Short mmCIF file of C-alpha atoms in Angstrom, two decimals:
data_model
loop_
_atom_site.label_atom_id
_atom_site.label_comp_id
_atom_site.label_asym_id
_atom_site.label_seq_id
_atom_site.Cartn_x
_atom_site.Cartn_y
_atom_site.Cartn_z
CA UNK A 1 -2.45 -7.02 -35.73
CA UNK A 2 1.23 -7.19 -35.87
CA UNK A 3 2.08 -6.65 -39.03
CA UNK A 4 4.19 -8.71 -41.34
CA UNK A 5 6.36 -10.03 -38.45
CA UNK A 6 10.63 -11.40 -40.27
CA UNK A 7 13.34 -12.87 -38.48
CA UNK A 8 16.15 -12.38 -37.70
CA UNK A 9 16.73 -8.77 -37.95
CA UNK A 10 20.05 -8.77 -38.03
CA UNK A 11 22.08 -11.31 -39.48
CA UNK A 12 25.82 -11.57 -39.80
CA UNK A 13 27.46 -14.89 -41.55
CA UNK A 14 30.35 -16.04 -43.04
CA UNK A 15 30.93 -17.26 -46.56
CA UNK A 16 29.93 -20.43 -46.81
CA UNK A 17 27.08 -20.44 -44.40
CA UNK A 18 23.77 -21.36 -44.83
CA UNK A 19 21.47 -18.58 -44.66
CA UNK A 20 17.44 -18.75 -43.60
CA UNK A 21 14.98 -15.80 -43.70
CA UNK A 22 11.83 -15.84 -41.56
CA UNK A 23 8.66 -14.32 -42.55
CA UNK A 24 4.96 -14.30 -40.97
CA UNK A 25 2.69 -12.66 -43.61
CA UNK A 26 -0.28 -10.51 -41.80
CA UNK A 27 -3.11 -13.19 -40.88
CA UNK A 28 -5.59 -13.42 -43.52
CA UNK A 29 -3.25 -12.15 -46.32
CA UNK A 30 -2.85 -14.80 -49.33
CA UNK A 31 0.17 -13.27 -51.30
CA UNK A 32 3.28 -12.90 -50.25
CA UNK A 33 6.40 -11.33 -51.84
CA UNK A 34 10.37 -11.70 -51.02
CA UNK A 35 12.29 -8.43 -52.12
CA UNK A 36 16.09 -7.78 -52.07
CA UNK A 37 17.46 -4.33 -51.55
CA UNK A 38 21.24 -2.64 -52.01
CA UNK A 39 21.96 0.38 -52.98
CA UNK A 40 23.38 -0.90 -56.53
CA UNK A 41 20.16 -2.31 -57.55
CA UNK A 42 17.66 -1.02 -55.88
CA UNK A 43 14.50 -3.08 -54.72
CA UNK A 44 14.05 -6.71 -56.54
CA UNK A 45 11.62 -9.01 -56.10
CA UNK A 46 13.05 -12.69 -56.00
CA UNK A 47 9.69 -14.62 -55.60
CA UNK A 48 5.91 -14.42 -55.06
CA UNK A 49 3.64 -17.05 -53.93
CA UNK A 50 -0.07 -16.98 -53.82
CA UNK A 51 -2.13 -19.06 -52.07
CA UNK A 52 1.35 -21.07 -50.69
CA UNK A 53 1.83 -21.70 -54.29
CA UNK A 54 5.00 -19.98 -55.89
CA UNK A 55 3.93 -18.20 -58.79
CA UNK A 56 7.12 -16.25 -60.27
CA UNK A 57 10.51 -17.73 -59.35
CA UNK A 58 12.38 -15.60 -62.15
CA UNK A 59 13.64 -12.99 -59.76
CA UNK A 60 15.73 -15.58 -58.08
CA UNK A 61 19.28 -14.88 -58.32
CA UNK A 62 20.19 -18.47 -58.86
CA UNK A 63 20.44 -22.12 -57.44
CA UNK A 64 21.97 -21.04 -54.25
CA UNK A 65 18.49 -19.08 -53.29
CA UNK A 66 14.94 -20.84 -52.56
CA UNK A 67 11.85 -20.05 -50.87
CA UNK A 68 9.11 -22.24 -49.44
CA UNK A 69 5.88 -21.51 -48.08
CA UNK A 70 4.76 -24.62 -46.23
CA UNK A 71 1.55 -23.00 -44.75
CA UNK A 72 -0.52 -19.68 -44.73
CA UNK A 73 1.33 -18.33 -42.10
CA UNK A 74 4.99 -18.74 -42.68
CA UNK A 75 7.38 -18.65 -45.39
CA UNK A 76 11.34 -19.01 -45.36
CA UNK A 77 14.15 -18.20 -47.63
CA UNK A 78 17.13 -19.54 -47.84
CA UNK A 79 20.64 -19.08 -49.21
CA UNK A 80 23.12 -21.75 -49.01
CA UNK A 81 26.15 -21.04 -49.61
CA UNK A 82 26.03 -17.49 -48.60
CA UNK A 83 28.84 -15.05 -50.38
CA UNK A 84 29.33 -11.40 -49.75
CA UNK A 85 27.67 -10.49 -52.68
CA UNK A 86 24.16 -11.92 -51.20
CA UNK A 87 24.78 -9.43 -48.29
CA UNK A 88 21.33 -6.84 -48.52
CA UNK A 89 18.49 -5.90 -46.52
CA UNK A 90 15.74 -8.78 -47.70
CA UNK A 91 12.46 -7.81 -47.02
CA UNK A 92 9.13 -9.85 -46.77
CA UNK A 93 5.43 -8.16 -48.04
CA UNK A 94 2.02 -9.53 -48.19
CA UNK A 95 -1.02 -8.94 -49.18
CA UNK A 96 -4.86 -9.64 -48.69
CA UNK A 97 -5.96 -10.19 -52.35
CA UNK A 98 -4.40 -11.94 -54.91
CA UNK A 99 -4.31 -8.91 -57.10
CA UNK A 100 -0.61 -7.01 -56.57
CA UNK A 101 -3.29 -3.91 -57.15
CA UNK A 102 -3.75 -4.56 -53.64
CA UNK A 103 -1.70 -2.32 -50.48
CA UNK A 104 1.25 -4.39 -50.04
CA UNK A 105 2.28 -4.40 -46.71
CA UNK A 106 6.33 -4.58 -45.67
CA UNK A 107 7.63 -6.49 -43.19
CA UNK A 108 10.87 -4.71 -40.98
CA UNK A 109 12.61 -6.54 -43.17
CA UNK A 110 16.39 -8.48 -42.26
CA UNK A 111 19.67 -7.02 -42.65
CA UNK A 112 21.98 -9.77 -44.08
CA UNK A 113 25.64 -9.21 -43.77
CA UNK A 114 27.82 -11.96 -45.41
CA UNK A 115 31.76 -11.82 -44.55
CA UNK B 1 10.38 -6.96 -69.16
CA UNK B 2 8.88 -3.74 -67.64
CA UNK B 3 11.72 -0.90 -66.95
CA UNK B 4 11.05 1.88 -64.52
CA UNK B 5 13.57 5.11 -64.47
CA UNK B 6 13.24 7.14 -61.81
CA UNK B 7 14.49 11.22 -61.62
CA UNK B 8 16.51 12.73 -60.04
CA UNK B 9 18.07 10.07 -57.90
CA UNK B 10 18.85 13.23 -55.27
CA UNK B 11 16.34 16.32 -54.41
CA UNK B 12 16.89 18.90 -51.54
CA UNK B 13 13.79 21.36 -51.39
CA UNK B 14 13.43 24.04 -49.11
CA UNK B 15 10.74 23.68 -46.53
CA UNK B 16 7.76 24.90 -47.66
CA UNK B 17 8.59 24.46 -50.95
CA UNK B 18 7.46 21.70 -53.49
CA UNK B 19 8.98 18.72 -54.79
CA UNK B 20 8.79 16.63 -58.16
CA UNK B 21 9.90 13.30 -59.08
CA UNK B 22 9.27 11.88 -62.62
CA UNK B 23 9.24 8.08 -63.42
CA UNK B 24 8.96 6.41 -66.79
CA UNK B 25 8.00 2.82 -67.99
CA UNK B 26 8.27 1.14 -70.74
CA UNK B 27 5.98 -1.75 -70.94
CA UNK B 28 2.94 0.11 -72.45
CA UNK B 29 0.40 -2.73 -70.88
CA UNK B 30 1.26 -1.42 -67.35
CA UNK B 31 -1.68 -0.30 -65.56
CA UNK B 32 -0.67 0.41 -62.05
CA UNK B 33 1.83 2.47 -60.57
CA UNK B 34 2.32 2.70 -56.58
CA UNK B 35 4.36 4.85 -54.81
CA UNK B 36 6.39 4.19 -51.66
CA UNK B 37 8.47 5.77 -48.85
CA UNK B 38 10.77 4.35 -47.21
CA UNK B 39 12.37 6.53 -44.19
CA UNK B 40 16.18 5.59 -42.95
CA UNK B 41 16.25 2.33 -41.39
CA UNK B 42 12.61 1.97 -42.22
CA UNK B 43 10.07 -0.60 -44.12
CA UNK B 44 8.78 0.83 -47.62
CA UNK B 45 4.98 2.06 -47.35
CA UNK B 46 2.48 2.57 -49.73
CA UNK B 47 1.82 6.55 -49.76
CA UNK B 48 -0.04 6.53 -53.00
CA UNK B 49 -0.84 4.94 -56.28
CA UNK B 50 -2.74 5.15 -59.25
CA UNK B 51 -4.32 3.31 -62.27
CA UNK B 52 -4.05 3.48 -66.21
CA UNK B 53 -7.92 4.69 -65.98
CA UNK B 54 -6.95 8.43 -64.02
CA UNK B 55 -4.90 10.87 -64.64
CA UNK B 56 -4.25 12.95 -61.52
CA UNK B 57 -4.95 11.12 -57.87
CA UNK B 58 -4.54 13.45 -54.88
CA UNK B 59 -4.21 12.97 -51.01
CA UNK B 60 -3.79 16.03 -48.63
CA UNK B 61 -0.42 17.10 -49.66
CA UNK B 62 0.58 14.72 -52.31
CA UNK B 63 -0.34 14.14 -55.66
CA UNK B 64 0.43 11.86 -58.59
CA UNK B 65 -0.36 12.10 -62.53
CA UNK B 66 -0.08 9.57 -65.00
CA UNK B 67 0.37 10.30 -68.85
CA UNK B 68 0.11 6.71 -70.49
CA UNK B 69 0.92 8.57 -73.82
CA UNK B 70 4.14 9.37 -72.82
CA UNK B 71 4.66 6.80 -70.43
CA UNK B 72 5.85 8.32 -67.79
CA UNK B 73 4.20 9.75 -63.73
CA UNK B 74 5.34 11.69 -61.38
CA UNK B 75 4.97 12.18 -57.54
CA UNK B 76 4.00 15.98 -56.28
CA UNK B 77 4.68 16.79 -52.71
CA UNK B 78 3.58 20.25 -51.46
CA UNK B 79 4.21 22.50 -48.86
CA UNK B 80 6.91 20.01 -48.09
CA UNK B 81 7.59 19.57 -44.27
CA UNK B 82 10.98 18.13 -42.70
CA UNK B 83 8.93 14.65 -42.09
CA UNK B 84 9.00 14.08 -46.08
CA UNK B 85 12.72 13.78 -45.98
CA UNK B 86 13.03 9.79 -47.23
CA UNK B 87 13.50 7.71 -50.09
CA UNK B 88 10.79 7.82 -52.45
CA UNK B 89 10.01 4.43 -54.64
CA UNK B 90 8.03 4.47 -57.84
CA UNK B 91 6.81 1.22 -58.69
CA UNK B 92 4.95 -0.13 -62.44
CA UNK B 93 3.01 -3.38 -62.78
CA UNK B 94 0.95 -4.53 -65.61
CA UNK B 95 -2.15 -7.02 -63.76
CA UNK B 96 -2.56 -10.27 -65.19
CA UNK B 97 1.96 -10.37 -64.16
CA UNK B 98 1.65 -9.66 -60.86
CA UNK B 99 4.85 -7.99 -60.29
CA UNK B 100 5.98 -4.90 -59.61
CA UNK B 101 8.91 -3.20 -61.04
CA UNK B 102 10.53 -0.41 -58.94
CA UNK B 103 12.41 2.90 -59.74
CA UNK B 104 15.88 3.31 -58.45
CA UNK B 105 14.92 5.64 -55.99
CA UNK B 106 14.94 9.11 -54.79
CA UNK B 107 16.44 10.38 -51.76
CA UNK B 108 14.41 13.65 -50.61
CA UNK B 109 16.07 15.79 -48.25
CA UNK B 110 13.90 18.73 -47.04
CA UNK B 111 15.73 21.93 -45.84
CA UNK B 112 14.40 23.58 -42.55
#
């Protein structure tokens, strides 16, 4: 198995842009969880789904950031426009239950860079 | 909402030696409280957790303890070895929410 597979890696914008985060939850696993991390603030989580379904939108920064989850086996988020505040490491973590009891797994997670 | 503090934000421990880090919550309902490393560069993993019904949980070299009465765990590391150098992530949920709140962080640095 893979592991939680994101892309890009590496992403470098300008303000402005539109912005879209790639992630490929571990097959099998029904949650799946998009965090934000800088070194002001630490590790957030913006928005879980379960099941495709998005269960808790309220760590959404605002209207500029959305997720989807069209399928089991994909789920995107997006930031349009981008500003240099959004810049972060965003990662992507799933697991197999529905129960966040349950090992999360990380993905590599993608380093966003907004000029 | 649940708050997590997390102490000290920096620890450098000889090798050899152990380390502590102390986190408190305050959302009394939270039941289960993960921790994670994340090494430079690196993913956050799960290294160990625990639930509201323990006390203590231990794994080789690390250890955790939970007082619910005073709302606060802590993460024991012995006989540290250069390898724990990372970040280390506490983490607090209370089931039935589904999301975990995390600690600010603590960078460990372990002296050779």
């Amino acid at each position: 198995d893979a592991g939680v597979i994101q892309s890009p890696r590496h992403e470098v914008t300008e303000m402005g842009q539109e912005v879209t985060l790639r992630c490929k939850p571990i097959s099998g696993h029904n949650s799946l969880f998009w965090y934000r991390q800088t070194m002001m603030r630490g590790l957030e989580l913006l928005i879980y789904f379960n099941n495709n379904v998005p269960i808790d939108d309220s760590g959404m920064p605002e209207d500029r950031f959305s997720a989807k989850m069209p399928n089991a086996s994909f789920s995107t988020l997006k930031i349009q426009p981008s500003e240099p505040r959004d810049s972060a490491v965003y990662f992507c973590a799933t697991l197999r239950g529905d129960r966040v009891t349950d090992t999360q797994y990380f993905g590599p997670g993608t380093r966003l860079t907004v000029l | 909402g649940e708050n997590v503090e997390q102490h000290p934000s920096t620890l450098s421990v000889q090798e050899g030696d152990s380390a502590v880090i102390k986190c408190t919550y305050s959302d009394s309902a939270s039941n289960y409280f993960p921790w994670y490393k994340q090494e430079l560069g690196k993913r956050p993993q799960l290294i160990i957790d625990i639930r509201s019904n323990v006390g203590e949980k231990k794994d080789q070299r690390i250890a955790v303890t939970l007082n619910k009465t005073a709302k606060h765990f802590s993460l024991h590391i012995t006989e540290t070895q250069p390898e724990d150098s990372a970040v280390y992530f506490c983490a607090a949920l209370r089931v039935g929410n589904e999301k975990l709140t995390f600690g600010t962080g603590t960078r460990l640095t372990i002296i050779p």
